Short mmCIF file of C-alpha atoms and ligand atoms in Angstrom, two decimals:
data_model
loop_
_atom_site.label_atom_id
_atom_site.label_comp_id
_atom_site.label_asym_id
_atom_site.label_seq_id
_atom_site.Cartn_x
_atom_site.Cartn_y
_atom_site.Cartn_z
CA UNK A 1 -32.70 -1.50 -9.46
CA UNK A 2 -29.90 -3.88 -7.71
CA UNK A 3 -27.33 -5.65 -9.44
CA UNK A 4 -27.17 -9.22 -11.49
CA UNK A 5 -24.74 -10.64 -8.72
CA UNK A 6 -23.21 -8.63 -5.35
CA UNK A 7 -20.51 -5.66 -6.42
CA UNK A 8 -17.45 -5.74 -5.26
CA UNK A 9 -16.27 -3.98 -1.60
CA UNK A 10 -15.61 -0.37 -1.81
CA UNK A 11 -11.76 -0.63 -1.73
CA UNK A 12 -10.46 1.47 1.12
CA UNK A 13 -6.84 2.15 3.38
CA UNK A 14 -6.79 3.06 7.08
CA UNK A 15 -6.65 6.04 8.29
CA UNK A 16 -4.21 6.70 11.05
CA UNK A 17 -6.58 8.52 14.17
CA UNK A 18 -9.93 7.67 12.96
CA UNK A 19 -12.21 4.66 13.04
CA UNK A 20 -13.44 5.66 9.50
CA UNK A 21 -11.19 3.97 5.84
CA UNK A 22 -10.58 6.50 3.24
CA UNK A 23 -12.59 5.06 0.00
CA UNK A 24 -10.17 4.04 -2.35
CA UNK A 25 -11.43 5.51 -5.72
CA UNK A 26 -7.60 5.31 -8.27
CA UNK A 27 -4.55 4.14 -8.13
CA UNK A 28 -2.19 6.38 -10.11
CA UNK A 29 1.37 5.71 -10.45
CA UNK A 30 4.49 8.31 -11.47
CA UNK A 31 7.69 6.66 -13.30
CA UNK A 32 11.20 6.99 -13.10
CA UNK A 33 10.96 10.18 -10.74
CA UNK A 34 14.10 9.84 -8.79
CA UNK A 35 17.16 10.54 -11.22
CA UNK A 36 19.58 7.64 -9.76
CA UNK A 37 16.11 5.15 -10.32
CA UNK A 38 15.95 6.48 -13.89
CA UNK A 39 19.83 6.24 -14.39
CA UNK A 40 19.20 2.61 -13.47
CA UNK A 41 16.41 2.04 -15.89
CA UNK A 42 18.78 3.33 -19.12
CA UNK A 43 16.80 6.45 -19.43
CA UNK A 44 17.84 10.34 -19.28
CA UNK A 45 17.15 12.09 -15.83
CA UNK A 46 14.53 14.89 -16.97
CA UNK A 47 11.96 13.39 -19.20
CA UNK A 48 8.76 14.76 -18.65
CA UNK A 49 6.82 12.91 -15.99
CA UNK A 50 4.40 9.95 -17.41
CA UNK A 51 1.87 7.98 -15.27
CA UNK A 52 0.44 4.46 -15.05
CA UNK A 53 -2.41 3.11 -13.14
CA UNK A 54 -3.17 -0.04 -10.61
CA UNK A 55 -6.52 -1.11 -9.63
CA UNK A 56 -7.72 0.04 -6.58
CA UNK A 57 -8.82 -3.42 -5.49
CA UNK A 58 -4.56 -4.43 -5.72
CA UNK A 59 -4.38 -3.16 -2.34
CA UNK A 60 -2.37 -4.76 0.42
CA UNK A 61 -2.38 -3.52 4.05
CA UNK A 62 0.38 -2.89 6.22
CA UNK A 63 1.60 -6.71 7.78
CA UNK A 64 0.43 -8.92 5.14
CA UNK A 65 1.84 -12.05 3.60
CA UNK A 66 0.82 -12.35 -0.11
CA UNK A 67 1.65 -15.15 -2.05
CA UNK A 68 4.13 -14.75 -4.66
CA UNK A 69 2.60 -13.48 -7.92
CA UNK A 70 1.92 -15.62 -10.95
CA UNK A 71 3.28 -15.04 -14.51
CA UNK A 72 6.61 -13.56 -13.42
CA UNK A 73 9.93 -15.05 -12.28
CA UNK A 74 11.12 -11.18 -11.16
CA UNK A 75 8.68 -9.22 -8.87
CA UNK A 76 10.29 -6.53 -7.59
CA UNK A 77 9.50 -3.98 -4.81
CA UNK A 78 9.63 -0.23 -4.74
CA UNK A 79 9.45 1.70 -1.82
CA UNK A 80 7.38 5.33 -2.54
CA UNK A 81 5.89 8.02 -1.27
CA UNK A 82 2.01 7.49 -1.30
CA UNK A 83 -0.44 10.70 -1.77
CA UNK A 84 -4.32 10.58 -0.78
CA UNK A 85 -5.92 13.14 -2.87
CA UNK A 86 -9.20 15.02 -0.68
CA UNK A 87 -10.16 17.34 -2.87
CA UNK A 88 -10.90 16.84 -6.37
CA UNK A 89 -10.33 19.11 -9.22
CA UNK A 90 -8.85 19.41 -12.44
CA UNK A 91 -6.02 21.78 -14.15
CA UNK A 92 -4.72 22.32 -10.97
CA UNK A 93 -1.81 24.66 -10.16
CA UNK A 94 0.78 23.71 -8.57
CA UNK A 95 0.33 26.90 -5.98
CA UNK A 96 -2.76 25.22 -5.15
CA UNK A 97 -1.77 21.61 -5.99
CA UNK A 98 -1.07 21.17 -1.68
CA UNK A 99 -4.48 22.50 -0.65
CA UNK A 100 -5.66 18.84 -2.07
CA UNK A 101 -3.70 16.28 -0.29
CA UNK A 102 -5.33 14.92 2.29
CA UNK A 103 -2.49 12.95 3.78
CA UNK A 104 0.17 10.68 2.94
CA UNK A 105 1.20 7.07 3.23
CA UNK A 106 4.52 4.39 2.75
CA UNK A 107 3.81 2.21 0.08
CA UNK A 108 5.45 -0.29 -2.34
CA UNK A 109 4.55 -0.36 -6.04
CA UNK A 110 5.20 -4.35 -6.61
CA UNK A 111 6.39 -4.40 -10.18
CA UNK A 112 6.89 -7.71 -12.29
CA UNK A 113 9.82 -6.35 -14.14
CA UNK A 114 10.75 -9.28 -16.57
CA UNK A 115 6.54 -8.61 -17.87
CA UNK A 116 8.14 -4.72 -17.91
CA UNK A 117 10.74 -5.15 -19.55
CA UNK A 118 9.36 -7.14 -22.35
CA UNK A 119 6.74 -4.57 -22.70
CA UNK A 120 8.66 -1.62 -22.80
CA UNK A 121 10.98 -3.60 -26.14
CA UNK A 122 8.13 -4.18 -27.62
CA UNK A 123 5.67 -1.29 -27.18
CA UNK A 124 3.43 -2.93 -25.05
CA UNK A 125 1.30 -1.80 -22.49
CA UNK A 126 2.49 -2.30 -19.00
CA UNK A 127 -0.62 -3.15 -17.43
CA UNK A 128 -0.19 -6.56 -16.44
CA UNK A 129 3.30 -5.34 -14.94
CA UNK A 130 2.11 -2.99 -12.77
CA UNK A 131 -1.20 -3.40 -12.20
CA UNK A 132 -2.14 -7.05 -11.21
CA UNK A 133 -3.65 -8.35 -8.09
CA UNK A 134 -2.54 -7.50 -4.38
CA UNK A 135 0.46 -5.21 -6.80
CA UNK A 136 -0.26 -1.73 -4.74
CA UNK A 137 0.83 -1.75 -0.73
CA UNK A 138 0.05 0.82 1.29
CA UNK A 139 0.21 1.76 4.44
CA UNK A 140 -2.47 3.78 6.91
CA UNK A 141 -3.17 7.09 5.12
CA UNK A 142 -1.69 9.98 7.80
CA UNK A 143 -3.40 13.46 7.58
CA UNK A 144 -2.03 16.56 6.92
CA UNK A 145 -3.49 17.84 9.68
CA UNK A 146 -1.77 15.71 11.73
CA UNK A 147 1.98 15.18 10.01
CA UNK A 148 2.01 18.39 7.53
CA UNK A 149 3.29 17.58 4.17
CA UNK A 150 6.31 15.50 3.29
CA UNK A 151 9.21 17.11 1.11
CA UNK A 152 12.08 16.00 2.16
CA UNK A 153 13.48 13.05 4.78
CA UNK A 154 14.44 9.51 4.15
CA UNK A 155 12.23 7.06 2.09
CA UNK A 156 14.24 3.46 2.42
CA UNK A 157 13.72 -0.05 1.80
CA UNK A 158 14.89 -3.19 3.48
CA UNK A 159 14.46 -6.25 2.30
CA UNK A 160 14.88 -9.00 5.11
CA UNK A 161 16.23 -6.52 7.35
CA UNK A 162 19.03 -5.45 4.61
CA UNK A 163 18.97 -1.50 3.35
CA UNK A 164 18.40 -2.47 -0.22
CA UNK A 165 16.89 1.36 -1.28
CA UNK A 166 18.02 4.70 0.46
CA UNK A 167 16.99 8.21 -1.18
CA UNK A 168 15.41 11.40 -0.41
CA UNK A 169 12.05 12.89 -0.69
CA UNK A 170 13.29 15.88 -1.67
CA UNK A 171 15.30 13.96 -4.86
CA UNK A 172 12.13 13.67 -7.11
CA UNK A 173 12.64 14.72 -10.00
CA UNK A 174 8.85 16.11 -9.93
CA UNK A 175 7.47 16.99 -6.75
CA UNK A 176 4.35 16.53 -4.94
CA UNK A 177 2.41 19.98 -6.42
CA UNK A 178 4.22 19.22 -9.62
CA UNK A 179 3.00 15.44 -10.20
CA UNK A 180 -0.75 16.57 -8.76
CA UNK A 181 -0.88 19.71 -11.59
CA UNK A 182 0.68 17.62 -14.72
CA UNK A 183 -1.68 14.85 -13.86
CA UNK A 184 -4.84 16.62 -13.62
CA UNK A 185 -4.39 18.14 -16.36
CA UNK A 186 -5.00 14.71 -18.01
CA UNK A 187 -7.81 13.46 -15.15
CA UNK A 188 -9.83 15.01 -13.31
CA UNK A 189 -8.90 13.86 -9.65
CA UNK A 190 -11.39 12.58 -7.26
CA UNK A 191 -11.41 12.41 -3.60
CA UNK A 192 -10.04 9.11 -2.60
CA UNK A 193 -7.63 8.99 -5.79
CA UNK A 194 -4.08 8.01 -4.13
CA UNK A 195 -0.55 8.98 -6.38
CA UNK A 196 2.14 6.79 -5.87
CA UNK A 197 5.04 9.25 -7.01
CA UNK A 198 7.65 6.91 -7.70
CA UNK A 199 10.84 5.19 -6.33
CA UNK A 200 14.57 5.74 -5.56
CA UNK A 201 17.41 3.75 -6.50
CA UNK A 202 18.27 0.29 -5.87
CA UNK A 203 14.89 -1.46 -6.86
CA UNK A 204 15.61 -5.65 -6.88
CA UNK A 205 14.03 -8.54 -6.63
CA UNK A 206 11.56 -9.97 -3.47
CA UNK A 207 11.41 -14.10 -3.31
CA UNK A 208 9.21 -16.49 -1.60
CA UNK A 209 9.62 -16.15 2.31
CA UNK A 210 11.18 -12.48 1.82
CA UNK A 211 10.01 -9.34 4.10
CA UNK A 212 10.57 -5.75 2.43
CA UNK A 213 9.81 -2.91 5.04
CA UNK A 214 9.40 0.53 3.51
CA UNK A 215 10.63 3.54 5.70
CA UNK A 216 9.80 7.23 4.81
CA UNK A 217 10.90 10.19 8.04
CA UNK A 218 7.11 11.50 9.65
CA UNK A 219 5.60 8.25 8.89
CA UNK A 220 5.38 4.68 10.37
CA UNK A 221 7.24 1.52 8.35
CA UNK A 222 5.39 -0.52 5.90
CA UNK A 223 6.04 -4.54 6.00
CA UNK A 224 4.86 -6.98 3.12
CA UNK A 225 5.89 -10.44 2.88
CA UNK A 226 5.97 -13.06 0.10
CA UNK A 227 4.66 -16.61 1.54
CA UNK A 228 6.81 -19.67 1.25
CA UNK A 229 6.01 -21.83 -1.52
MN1 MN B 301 7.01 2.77 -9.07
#
């Protein structure tokens, strides 16, 4: 049995080391899990933690130019922690929440916040916010085998060369094992699935013929750019 017209490519990030791409099987995304980010956004620091979702096919390698996104007049850039999940599973513990990473990345969660914001006053879905095309960058996956696992160190963004965002892993509000039990206790997590667990304070605006570079300590920088118009 084939197919009425070609599927699409199996999306799929680097892997620092190795000739062979991690398959890219979900996108999930945490909010508002650095408190200063949250302060920002008019919301209480300890909510519970709540999750959105990008496409796996809006990835964007490390280096790329993308045009500037249509339907928005504020994309905005946030620089996060990326986690590649190895091991699948479901109702996870935290305890054993670690033994399922199978390496981390940089990566910006592109966000057209005016589409946001209107959502979020009216009740809407964020969908075409967060998830629209070439919306999730990320950089080559690193293994834990090779770097460990990330709790604490810088995460920064520049934007055309200027420290816009500066924070610490270790400020999440929920961490790493945290984010991987809450969440698969609502999914069941495959290998391939990659978190993107949220962003410090500081978040703006990226215009035509800008450059953000994320930087997170243990891991190399992350460069996007928006084309000229
Ligand atoms: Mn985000």
């Amino acid at each position: 049995m084939g197919y009425v017209f070609d599927p699409a490519p199996q999306a799929s990030a680097p892997v620092a080391g190795e000739i062979m791409r991690l398959p890219v099987r979900r996108i999930f995304c945490v909010g508002r899990n650095y408190a200063e980010h949250a302060r920002e956004m008019g919301h209480d620091d300890r909510e519970p933690p709540f999750f959105f979702t990008k496409p796996a096919d809006a990835l964007v390698e490390d280096g790329t130019t993308i045009p500037y996104p249509s339907g928005t007049e504020n994309l905005h850039y946030e620089a996060e922690l990326v986690v590649a999940i190895g091991t699948g599973g479901r109702d996870i513990s935290e305890v054993d929440a670690l033994e399922h990473v199978y390496g981390y990345a940089c990566g910006n969660d592109l966000t057209r916040r005016d589409l946001q914001t209107a959502a979020k006053k009216a009740g809407r879905p964020w969908d075409m916010a967060k998830g629209f095309d070439r919306s999730a960058v990320v950089g080559p996956i690193h293994k834990v085998a090779d770097i460990g696992h990330l709790d604490q160190g810088l995460i920064q963004l520049t934007r055309n060369g200027e420290v816009k965002q500066r924070g610490d892993l270790a400020d999440m509000i929920w961490s790493v094992p945290e984010v991987i039990a809450c969440l698969s206790g609502l999914i069941e997590f495959a290998p391939g699935d990659l978190i993107m667990t949220g962003t410090p304070a500081g978040v703006g605006a990226l215009s035509p013929g800008d450059t953000a570079v994320v930087s997170i300590s243990g891991l190399p920088d992350l460069s996007v750019s928006i084309a000229d118009e």
